Amino acid sequence: MATPVIPSFCQTCGGALRETLSQAGEGPPFICTSCGRAVYLDPKLAVAAVVTTENQGVVLLRRAQRDKAYGKWILPGGHVDRGEEVTKAALREVKEETGLSVRLDGPLRVYSYESNPTVLIAYAATATSGELIMSPEALEIKVFPFDLIPWDELGYLSTRQALKDLLPVSCL
Ligand SMILES: [Zn+2]
């Protein structure tokens, strides 16, 4: 996941921000030196889907974005837009990244990690229609049978945990 961006300037007046000495959860981490505005850094909400197909497979894509997870297999997903319904964000991201229309079968779990700004909600989903397509965000897209998941080449800890949360124990 990306390193959190540290803001330098106030969104209200453009003044320089000063880092406060507050501990996590106690008071704002930044104060504007010009207007005194308190600036908080919020988590980023993301969604992903473990999409299963009728032939007992899971859709994974190989990440094309050049970061730590480059070239690794990840779930289709992305950030939730402000004001967007989370389930709609999941359907949108899956469609954009895989070409598939899916039915959301329910949330699997919420995944969050110390010092990581992203909070991920993963859904279990079933492919209902559409053909697999490659988006510019993927180097490759593939349906993996449950027993052939590339466990050593997954992009994120959340990818691994969401797959483990969904797949039958016999496939782990
Ligand atoms: Zn300000």
mmCIF file with all atom_site columns, C-alpha atoms and ligand atoms in Angstrom:
data_model
loop_
_atom_site.group_PDB
_atom_site.id
_atom_site.type_symbol
_atom_site.label_atom_id
_atom_site.label_alt_id
_atom_site.label_comp_id
_atom_site.label_asym_id
_atom_site.label_entity_id
_atom_site.label_seq_id
_atom_site.pdbx_PDB_ins_code
_atom_site.Cartn_x
_atom_site.Cartn_y
_atom_site.Cartn_z
_atom_site.occupancy
_atom_site.B_iso_or_equiv
_atom_site.pdbx_formal_charge
_atom_site.auth_seq_id
_atom_site.auth_comp_id
_atom_site.auth_asym_id
_atom_site.auth_atom_id
_atom_site.pdbx_PDB_model_num
ATOM   1   C  CA . MET A 1 1   ? 0.000   0.000   0.000   1.00 0.00 ? 1   MET A CA 1
ATOM   2   C  CA . ALA A 1 2   ? 1.072   3.565   -0.598  1.00 0.00 ? 2   ALA A CA 1
ATOM   3   C  CA . THR A 1 3   ? 2.803   5.566   2.112   1.00 0.00 ? 3   THR A CA 1
ATOM   4   C  CA . PRO A 1 4   ? 0.415   8.173   3.531   1.00 0.00 ? 4   PRO A CA 1
ATOM   5   C  CA . VAL A 1 5   ? 0.970   11.586  2.006   1.00 0.00 ? 5   VAL A CA 1
ATOM   6   C  CA . ILE A 1 6   ? 1.891   14.198  4.611   1.00 0.00 ? 6   ILE A CA 1
ATOM   7   C  CA . PRO A 1 7   ? 0.133   17.488  3.849   1.00 0.00 ? 7   PRO A CA 1
ATOM   8   C  CA . SER A 1 8   ? 2.181   20.703  3.774   1.00 0.00 ? 8   SER A CA 1
ATOM   9   C  CA . PHE A 1 9   ? -0.440  23.409  3.312   1.00 0.00 ? 9   PHE A CA 1
ATOM   10  C  CA . CYS A 1 10  ? -3.833  24.331  4.729   1.00 0.00 ? 10  CYS A CA 1
ATOM   11  C  CA . GLN A 1 11  ? -6.799  23.580  2.434   1.00 0.00 ? 11  GLN A CA 1
ATOM   12  C  CA . THR A 1 12  ? -8.666  26.595  3.805   1.00 0.00 ? 12  THR A CA 1
ATOM   13  C  CA . CYS A 1 13  ? -6.102  29.411  3.631   1.00 0.00 ? 13  CYS A CA 1
ATOM   14  C  CA . GLY A 1 14  ? -2.987  27.921  2.025   1.00 0.00 ? 14  GLY A CA 1
ATOM   15  C  CA . GLY A 1 15  ? -0.938  28.562  5.179   1.00 0.00 ? 15  GLY A CA 1
ATOM   16  C  CA . ALA A 1 16  ? 1.884   26.247  6.191   1.00 0.00 ? 16  ALA A CA 1
ATOM   17  C  CA . LEU A 1 17  ? 0.942   23.331  8.425   1.00 0.00 ? 17  LEU A CA 1
ATOM   18  C  CA . ARG A 1 18  ? 2.828   22.553  11.596  1.00 0.00 ? 18  ARG A CA 1
ATOM   19  C  CA . GLU A 1 19  ? 3.039   19.021  12.905  1.00 0.00 ? 19  GLU A CA 1
ATOM   20  C  CA . THR A 1 20  ? 1.743   18.800  16.470  1.00 0.00 ? 20  THR A CA 1
ATOM   21  C  CA . LEU A 1 21  ? 3.217   16.511  19.082  1.00 0.00 ? 21  LEU A CA 1
ATOM   22  C  CA . SER A 1 22  ? -0.090  14.773  19.762  1.00 0.00 ? 22  SER A CA 1
ATOM   23  C  CA . GLN A 1 23  ? -0.186  11.027  20.082  1.00 0.00 ? 23  GLN A CA 1
ATOM   24  C  CA . ALA A 1 24  ? -2.395  9.030   17.726  1.00 0.00 ? 24  ALA A CA 1
ATOM   25  C  CA . GLY A 1 25  ? -6.064  9.575   18.576  1.00 0.00 ? 25  GLY A CA 1
ATOM   26  C  CA . GLU A 1 26  ? -5.424  12.571  20.843  1.00 0.00 ? 26  GLU A CA 1
ATOM   27  C  CA . GLY A 1 27  ? -5.904  15.887  19.114  1.00 0.00 ? 27  GLY A CA 1
ATOM   28  C  CA . PRO A 1 28  ? -5.097  16.866  15.548  1.00 0.00 ? 28  PRO A CA 1
ATOM   29  C  CA . PRO A 1 29  ? -1.767  15.801  14.025  1.00 0.00 ? 29  PRO A CA 1
ATOM   30  C  CA . PHE A 1 30  ? -1.405  19.138  12.179  1.00 0.00 ? 30  PHE A CA 1
ATOM   31  C  CA . ILE A 1 31  ? -2.316  22.772  12.865  1.00 0.00 ? 31  ILE A CA 1
ATOM   32  C  CA . CYS A 1 32  ? -2.347  25.583  10.298  1.00 0.00 ? 32  CYS A CA 1
ATOM   33  C  CA . THR A 1 33  ? 0.195   28.220  11.361  1.00 0.00 ? 33  THR A CA 1
ATOM   34  C  CA . SER A 1 34  ? -1.905  30.904  9.649   1.00 0.00 ? 34  SER A CA 1
ATOM   35  C  CA . CYS A 1 35  ? -5.603  30.329  10.498  1.00 0.00 ? 35  CYS A CA 1
ATOM   36  C  CA . GLY A 1 36  ? -5.242  27.760  13.268  1.00 0.00 ? 36  GLY A CA 1
ATOM   37  C  CA . ARG A 1 37  ? -7.311  25.086  11.497  1.00 0.00 ? 37  ARG A CA 1
ATOM   38  C  CA . ALA A 1 38  ? -6.897  21.596  12.938  1.00 0.00 ? 38  ALA A CA 1
ATOM   39  C  CA . VAL A 1 39  ? -5.996  19.091  10.237  1.00 0.00 ? 39  VAL A CA 1
ATOM   40  C  CA . TYR A 1 40  ? -6.696  15.372  10.618  1.00 0.00 ? 40  TYR A CA 1
ATOM   41  C  CA . LEU A 1 41  ? -5.552  12.562  8.350   1.00 0.00 ? 41  LEU A CA 1
ATOM   42  C  CA . ASP A 1 42  ? -8.460  10.199  7.756   1.00 0.00 ? 42  ASP A CA 1
ATOM   43  C  CA . PRO A 1 43  ? -8.212  6.561   6.678   1.00 0.00 ? 43  PRO A CA 1
ATOM   44  C  CA . LYS A 1 44  ? -8.867  5.727   3.040   1.00 0.00 ? 44  LYS A CA 1
ATOM   45  C  CA . LEU A 1 45  ? -11.751 3.377   2.362   1.00 0.00 ? 45  LEU A CA 1
ATOM   46  C  CA . ALA A 1 46  ? -11.270 0.696   -0.279  1.00 0.00 ? 46  ALA A CA 1
ATOM   47  C  CA . VAL A 1 47  ? -13.359 -2.228  -1.508  1.00 0.00 ? 47  VAL A CA 1
ATOM   48  C  CA . ALA A 1 48  ? -12.404 -5.503  -3.098  1.00 0.00 ? 48  ALA A CA 1
ATOM   49  C  CA . ALA A 1 49  ? -14.297 -8.582  -4.193  1.00 0.00 ? 49  ALA A CA 1
ATOM   50  C  CA . VAL A 1 50  ? -13.478 -12.255 -4.129  1.00 0.00 ? 50  VAL A CA 1
ATOM   51  C  CA . VAL A 1 51  ? -15.311 -13.129 -7.337  1.00 0.00 ? 51  VAL A CA 1
ATOM   52  C  CA . THR A 1 52  ? -16.063 -16.792 -7.829  1.00 0.00 ? 52  THR A CA 1
ATOM   53  C  CA . THR A 1 53  ? -17.051 -18.244 -11.181 1.00 0.00 ? 53  THR A CA 1
ATOM   54  C  CA . GLU A 1 54  ? -19.357 -21.159 -11.938 1.00 0.00 ? 54  GLU A CA 1
ATOM   55  C  CA . ASN A 1 55  ? -16.426 -23.520 -12.547 1.00 0.00 ? 55  ASN A CA 1
ATOM   56  C  CA . GLN A 1 56  ? -15.170 -23.048 -8.958  1.00 0.00 ? 56  GLN A CA 1
ATOM   57  C  CA . GLY A 1 57  ? -12.523 -20.456 -9.680  1.00 0.00 ? 57  GLY A CA 1
ATOM   58  C  CA . VAL A 1 58  ? -11.493 -17.067 -8.287  1.00 0.00 ? 58  VAL A CA 1
ATOM   59  C  CA . VAL A 1 59  ? -10.734 -14.040 -10.464 1.00 0.00 ? 59  VAL A CA 1
ATOM   60  C  CA . LEU A 1 60  ? -7.336  -12.460 -9.743  1.00 0.00 ? 60  LEU A CA 1
ATOM   61  C  CA . LEU A 1 61  ? -5.425  -9.822  -11.624 1.00 0.00 ? 61  LEU A CA 1
ATOM   62  C  CA . ARG A 1 62  ? -1.739  -9.097  -11.796 1.00 0.00 ? 62  ARG A CA 1
ATOM   63  C  CA . ARG A 1 63  ? -1.164  -5.520  -10.702 1.00 0.00 ? 63  ARG A CA 1
ATOM   64  C  CA . ALA A 1 64  ? 0.245   -3.160  -13.340 1.00 0.00 ? 64  ALA A CA 1
ATOM   65  C  CA . GLN A 1 65  ? 0.749   -0.156  -11.059 1.00 0.00 ? 65  GLN A CA 1
ATOM   66  C  CA . ARG A 1 66  ? 4.422   0.257   -10.184 1.00 0.00 ? 66  ARG A CA 1
ATOM   67  C  CA . ASP A 1 67  ? 4.429   -0.059  -6.420  1.00 0.00 ? 67  ASP A CA 1
ATOM   68  C  CA . LYS A 1 68  ? 5.260   -2.741  -3.887  1.00 0.00 ? 68  LYS A CA 1
ATOM   69  C  CA . ALA A 1 69  ? 2.560   -5.048  -5.247  1.00 0.00 ? 69  ALA A CA 1
ATOM   70  C  CA . TYR A 1 70  ? 3.627   -4.648  -8.897  1.00 0.00 ? 70  TYR A CA 1
ATOM   71  C  CA . GLY A 1 71  ? 3.335   -7.915  -10.802 1.00 0.00 ? 71  GLY A CA 1
ATOM   72  C  CA . LYS A 1 72  ? 1.615   -9.679  -7.892  1.00 0.00 ? 72  LYS A CA 1
ATOM   73  C  CA . TRP A 1 73  ? -1.883  -11.141 -7.954  1.00 0.00 ? 73  TRP A CA 1
ATOM   74  C  CA . ILE A 1 74  ? -4.593  -9.054  -6.309  1.00 0.00 ? 74  ILE A CA 1
ATOM   75  C  CA . LEU A 1 75  ? -8.373  -8.975  -6.037  1.00 0.00 ? 75  LEU A CA 1
ATOM   76  C  CA . PRO A 1 76  ? -10.342 -6.591  -8.222  1.00 0.00 ? 76  PRO A CA 1
ATOM   77  C  CA . GLY A 1 77  ? -11.096 -3.481  -6.178  1.00 0.00 ? 77  GLY A CA 1
ATOM   78  C  CA . GLY A 1 78  ? -10.215 0.119   -5.509  1.00 0.00 ? 78  GLY A CA 1
ATOM   79  C  CA . HIS A 1 79  ? -11.046 3.219   -3.538  1.00 0.00 ? 79  HIS A CA 1
ATOM   80  C  CA . VAL A 1 80  ? -14.586 4.224   -2.638  1.00 0.00 ? 80  VAL A CA 1
ATOM   81  C  CA . ASP A 1 81  ? -15.460 7.691   -3.898  1.00 0.00 ? 81  ASP A CA 1
ATOM   82  C  CA . ARG A 1 82  ? -16.782 10.187  -1.364  1.00 0.00 ? 82  ARG A CA 1
ATOM   83  C  CA . GLY A 1 83  ? -20.583 9.954   -1.338  1.00 0.00 ? 83  GLY A CA 1
ATOM   84  C  CA . GLU A 1 84  ? -20.578 6.635   -3.175  1.00 0.00 ? 84  GLU A CA 1
ATOM   85  C  CA . GLU A 1 85  ? -22.458 3.648   -1.769  1.00 0.00 ? 85  GLU A CA 1
ATOM   86  C  CA . VAL A 1 86  ? -19.851 1.039   -0.812  1.00 0.00 ? 86  VAL A CA 1
ATOM   87  C  CA . THR A 1 87  ? -21.645 -1.833  -2.572  1.00 0.00 ? 87  THR A CA 1
ATOM   88  C  CA . LYS A 1 88  ? -21.898 0.247   -5.754  1.00 0.00 ? 88  LYS A CA 1
ATOM   89  C  CA . ALA A 1 89  ? -18.171 0.981   -5.555  1.00 0.00 ? 89  ALA A CA 1
ATOM   90  C  CA . ALA A 1 90  ? -17.510 -2.772  -5.356  1.00 0.00 ? 90  ALA A CA 1
ATOM   91  C  CA . LEU A 1 91  ? -19.701 -3.478  -8.397  1.00 0.00 ? 91  LEU A CA 1
ATOM   92  C  CA . ARG A 1 92  ? -18.101 -0.590  -10.328 1.00 0.00 ? 92  ARG A CA 1
ATOM   93  C  CA . GLU A 1 93  ? -14.530 -1.610  -9.580  1.00 0.00 ? 93  GLU A CA 1
ATOM   94  C  CA . VAL A 1 94  ? -15.166 -5.246  -10.482 1.00 0.00 ? 94  VAL A CA 1
ATOM   95  C  CA . LYS A 1 95  ? -16.791 -4.236  -13.777 1.00 0.00 ? 95  LYS A CA 1
ATOM   96  C  CA . GLU A 1 96  ? -13.980 -1.794  -14.642 1.00 0.00 ? 96  GLU A CA 1
ATOM   97  C  CA . GLU A 1 97  ? -11.178 -4.183  -13.807 1.00 0.00 ? 97  GLU A CA 1
ATOM   98  C  CA . THR A 1 98  ? -12.585 -7.524  -14.980 1.00 0.00 ? 98  THR A CA 1
ATOM   99  C  CA . GLY A 1 99  ? -15.462 -6.836  -17.399 1.00 0.00 ? 99  GLY A CA 1
ATOM   100 C  CA . LEU A 1 100 ? -17.699 -9.024  -15.241 1.00 0.00 ? 100 LEU A CA 1
ATOM   101 C  CA . SER A 1 101 ? -21.062 -8.238  -13.740 1.00 0.00 ? 101 SER A CA 1
ATOM   102 C  CA . VAL A 1 102 ? -21.338 -9.836  -10.315 1.00 0.00 ? 102 VAL A CA 1
ATOM   103 C  CA . ARG A 1 103 ? -23.810 -10.451 -7.542  1.00 0.00 ? 103 ARG A CA 1
ATOM   104 C  CA . LEU A 1 104 ? -22.506 -9.421  -4.133  1.00 0.00 ? 104 LEU A CA 1
ATOM   105 C  CA . ASP A 1 105 ? -23.155 -12.270 -1.721  1.00 0.00 ? 105 ASP A CA 1
ATOM   106 C  CA . GLY A 1 106 ? -22.230 -10.267 1.355   1.00 0.00 ? 106 GLY A CA 1
ATOM   107 C  CA . PRO A 1 107 ? -19.271 -8.698  3.126   1.00 0.00 ? 107 PRO A CA 1
ATOM   108 C  CA . LEU A 1 108 ? -16.493 -11.073 4.128   1.00 0.00 ? 108 LEU A CA 1
ATOM   109 C  CA . ARG A 1 109 ? -14.683 -8.895  6.664   1.00 0.00 ? 109 ARG A CA 1
ATOM   110 C  CA . VAL A 1 110 ? -13.065 -5.521  7.205   1.00 0.00 ? 110 VAL A CA 1
ATOM   111 C  CA . TYR A 1 111 ? -9.272  -5.583  6.851   1.00 0.00 ? 111 TYR A CA 1
ATOM   112 C  CA . SER A 1 112 ? -7.099  -2.926  8.485   1.00 0.00 ? 112 SER A CA 1
ATOM   113 C  CA . TYR A 1 113 ? -3.472  -2.884  9.560   1.00 0.00 ? 113 TYR A CA 1
ATOM   114 C  CA . GLU A 1 114 ? -1.321  -0.815  11.895  1.00 0.00 ? 114 GLU A CA 1
ATOM   115 C  CA . SER A 1 115 ? 0.218   2.242   10.160  1.00 0.00 ? 115 SER A CA 1
ATOM   116 C  CA . ASN A 1 116 ? -1.605  1.475   6.912   1.00 0.00 ? 116 ASN A CA 1
ATOM   117 C  CA . PRO A 1 117 ? -3.985  4.274   5.819   1.00 0.00 ? 117 PRO A CA 1
ATOM   118 C  CA . THR A 1 118 ? -6.245  1.930   3.828   1.00 0.00 ? 118 THR A CA 1
ATOM   119 C  CA . VAL A 1 119 ? -9.241  0.209   5.392   1.00 0.00 ? 119 VAL A CA 1
ATOM   120 C  CA . LEU A 1 120 ? -10.538 -2.490  3.083   1.00 0.00 ? 120 LEU A CA 1
ATOM   121 C  CA . ILE A 1 121 ? -13.999 -4.018  2.973   1.00 0.00 ? 121 ILE A CA 1
ATOM   122 C  CA . ALA A 1 122 ? -13.997 -7.236  0.944   1.00 0.00 ? 122 ALA A CA 1
ATOM   123 C  CA . TYR A 1 123 ? -17.134 -8.819  -0.462  1.00 0.00 ? 123 TYR A CA 1
ATOM   124 C  CA . ALA A 1 124 ? -17.849 -12.341 -1.557  1.00 0.00 ? 124 ALA A CA 1
ATOM   125 C  CA . ALA A 1 125 ? -19.240 -12.113 -5.083  1.00 0.00 ? 125 ALA A CA 1
ATOM   126 C  CA . THR A 1 126 ? -20.450 -14.425 -7.816  1.00 0.00 ? 126 THR A CA 1
ATOM   127 C  CA . ALA A 1 127 ? -19.938 -13.698 -11.505 1.00 0.00 ? 127 ALA A CA 1
ATOM   128 C  CA . THR A 1 128 ? -23.307 -13.465 -13.268 1.00 0.00 ? 128 THR A CA 1
ATOM   129 C  CA . SER A 1 129 ? -22.471 -12.234 -16.785 1.00 0.00 ? 129 SER A CA 1
ATOM   130 C  CA . GLY A 1 130 ? -19.826 -10.641 -18.985 1.00 0.00 ? 130 GLY A CA 1
ATOM   131 C  CA . GLU A 1 131 ? -16.498 -11.765 -20.421 1.00 0.00 ? 131 GLU A CA 1
ATOM   132 C  CA . LEU A 1 132 ? -13.122 -11.344 -18.712 1.00 0.00 ? 132 LEU A CA 1
ATOM   133 C  CA . ILE A 1 133 ? -11.325 -8.310  -20.105 1.00 0.00 ? 133 ILE A CA 1
ATOM   134 C  CA . MET A 1 134 ? -7.952  -6.742  -19.310 1.00 0.00 ? 134 MET A CA 1
ATOM   135 C  CA . SER A 1 135 ? -8.011  -3.262  -17.866 1.00 0.00 ? 135 SER A CA 1
ATOM   136 C  CA . PRO A 1 136 ? -4.968  -0.959  -18.107 1.00 0.00 ? 136 PRO A CA 1
ATOM   137 C  CA . GLU A 1 137 ? -4.526  -1.610  -14.372 1.00 0.00 ? 137 GLU A CA 1
ATOM   138 C  CA . ALA A 1 138 ? -3.667  -5.273  -14.962 1.00 0.00 ? 138 ALA A CA 1
ATOM   139 C  CA . LEU A 1 139 ? -0.763  -7.094  -16.607 1.00 0.00 ? 139 LEU A CA 1
ATOM   140 C  CA . GLU A 1 140 ? -2.842  -10.251 -16.714 1.00 0.00 ? 140 GLU A CA 1
ATOM   141 C  CA . ILE A 1 141 ? -6.225  -11.480 -15.542 1.00 0.00 ? 141 ILE A CA 1
ATOM   142 C  CA . LYS A 1 142 ? -7.028  -15.065 -14.772 1.00 0.00 ? 142 LYS A CA 1
ATOM   143 C  CA . VAL A 1 143 ? -9.486  -17.412 -13.114 1.00 0.00 ? 143 VAL A CA 1
ATOM   144 C  CA . PHE A 1 144 ? -7.652  -19.638 -10.648 1.00 0.00 ? 144 PHE A CA 1
ATOM   145 C  CA . PRO A 1 145 ? -9.229  -22.907 -9.529  1.00 0.00 ? 145 PRO A CA 1
ATOM   146 C  CA . PHE A 1 146 ? -9.622  -22.912 -5.741  1.00 0.00 ? 146 PHE A CA 1
ATOM   147 C  CA . ASP A 1 147 ? -6.787  -25.427 -5.298  1.00 0.00 ? 147 ASP A CA 1
ATOM   148 C  CA . LEU A 1 148 ? -4.326  -23.535 -7.541  1.00 0.00 ? 148 LEU A CA 1
ATOM   149 C  CA . ILE A 1 149 ? -4.321  -20.081 -5.892  1.00 0.00 ? 149 ILE A CA 1
ATOM   150 C  CA . PRO A 1 150 ? -0.807  -18.557 -6.244  1.00 0.00 ? 150 PRO A CA 1
ATOM   151 C  CA . TRP A 1 151 ? -0.375  -18.113 -2.472  1.00 0.00 ? 151 TRP A CA 1
ATOM   152 C  CA . ASP A 1 152 ? 3.297   -17.073 -2.776  1.00 0.00 ? 152 ASP A CA 1
ATOM   153 C  CA . GLU A 1 153 ? 2.595   -14.382 -5.370  1.00 0.00 ? 153 GLU A CA 1
ATOM   154 C  CA . LEU A 1 154 ? -0.259  -12.424 -3.798  1.00 0.00 ? 154 LEU A CA 1
ATOM   155 C  CA . GLY A 1 155 ? -0.020  -8.630  -3.655  1.00 0.00 ? 155 GLY A CA 1
ATOM   156 C  CA . TYR A 1 156 ? -1.281  -7.792  -0.205  1.00 0.00 ? 156 TYR A CA 1
ATOM   157 C  CA . LEU A 1 157 ? -1.834  -9.384  3.158   1.00 0.00 ? 157 LEU A CA 1
ATOM   158 C  CA . SER A 1 158 ? -5.526  -8.508  2.722   1.00 0.00 ? 158 SER A CA 1
ATOM   159 C  CA . THR A 1 159 ? -5.599  -10.474 -0.566  1.00 0.00 ? 159 THR A CA 1
ATOM   160 C  CA . ARG A 1 160 ? -4.373  -13.558 1.270   1.00 0.00 ? 160 ARG A CA 1
ATOM   161 C  CA . GLN A 1 161 ? -6.679  -13.074 4.244   1.00 0.00 ? 161 GLN A CA 1
ATOM   162 C  CA . ALA A 1 162 ? -9.798  -12.421 2.134   1.00 0.00 ? 162 ALA A CA 1
ATOM   163 C  CA . LEU A 1 163 ? -9.136  -15.557 0.066   1.00 0.00 ? 163 LEU A CA 1
ATOM   164 C  CA . LYS A 1 164 ? -8.643  -17.576 3.244   1.00 0.00 ? 164 LYS A CA 1
ATOM   165 C  CA . ASP A 1 165 ? -11.863 -16.144 4.647   1.00 0.00 ? 165 ASP A CA 1
ATOM   166 C  CA . LEU A 1 166 ? -13.836 -17.303 1.620   1.00 0.00 ? 166 LEU A CA 1
ATOM   167 C  CA . LEU A 1 167 ? -12.351 -20.526 0.315   1.00 0.00 ? 167 LEU A CA 1
ATOM   168 C  CA . PRO A 1 168 ? -13.251 -23.943 1.715   1.00 0.00 ? 168 PRO A CA 1
ATOM   169 C  CA . VAL A 1 169 ? -10.671 -25.114 4.261   1.00 0.00 ? 169 VAL A CA 1
ATOM   170 C  CA . SER A 1 170 ? -9.789  -28.057 1.989   1.00 0.00 ? 170 SER A CA 1
ATOM   171 C  CA . CYS A 1 171 ? -8.296  -25.590 -0.551  1.00 0.00 ? 171 CYS A CA 1
ATOM   172 C  CA . LEU A 1 172 ? -5.979  -23.695 1.814   1.00 0.00 ? 172 LEU A CA 1
HETATM 173 ZN ZN . ZN  B 2 .   ? -5.171  27.841  7.375   1.00 0.00 ? 1   ZN  B ZN 1
#
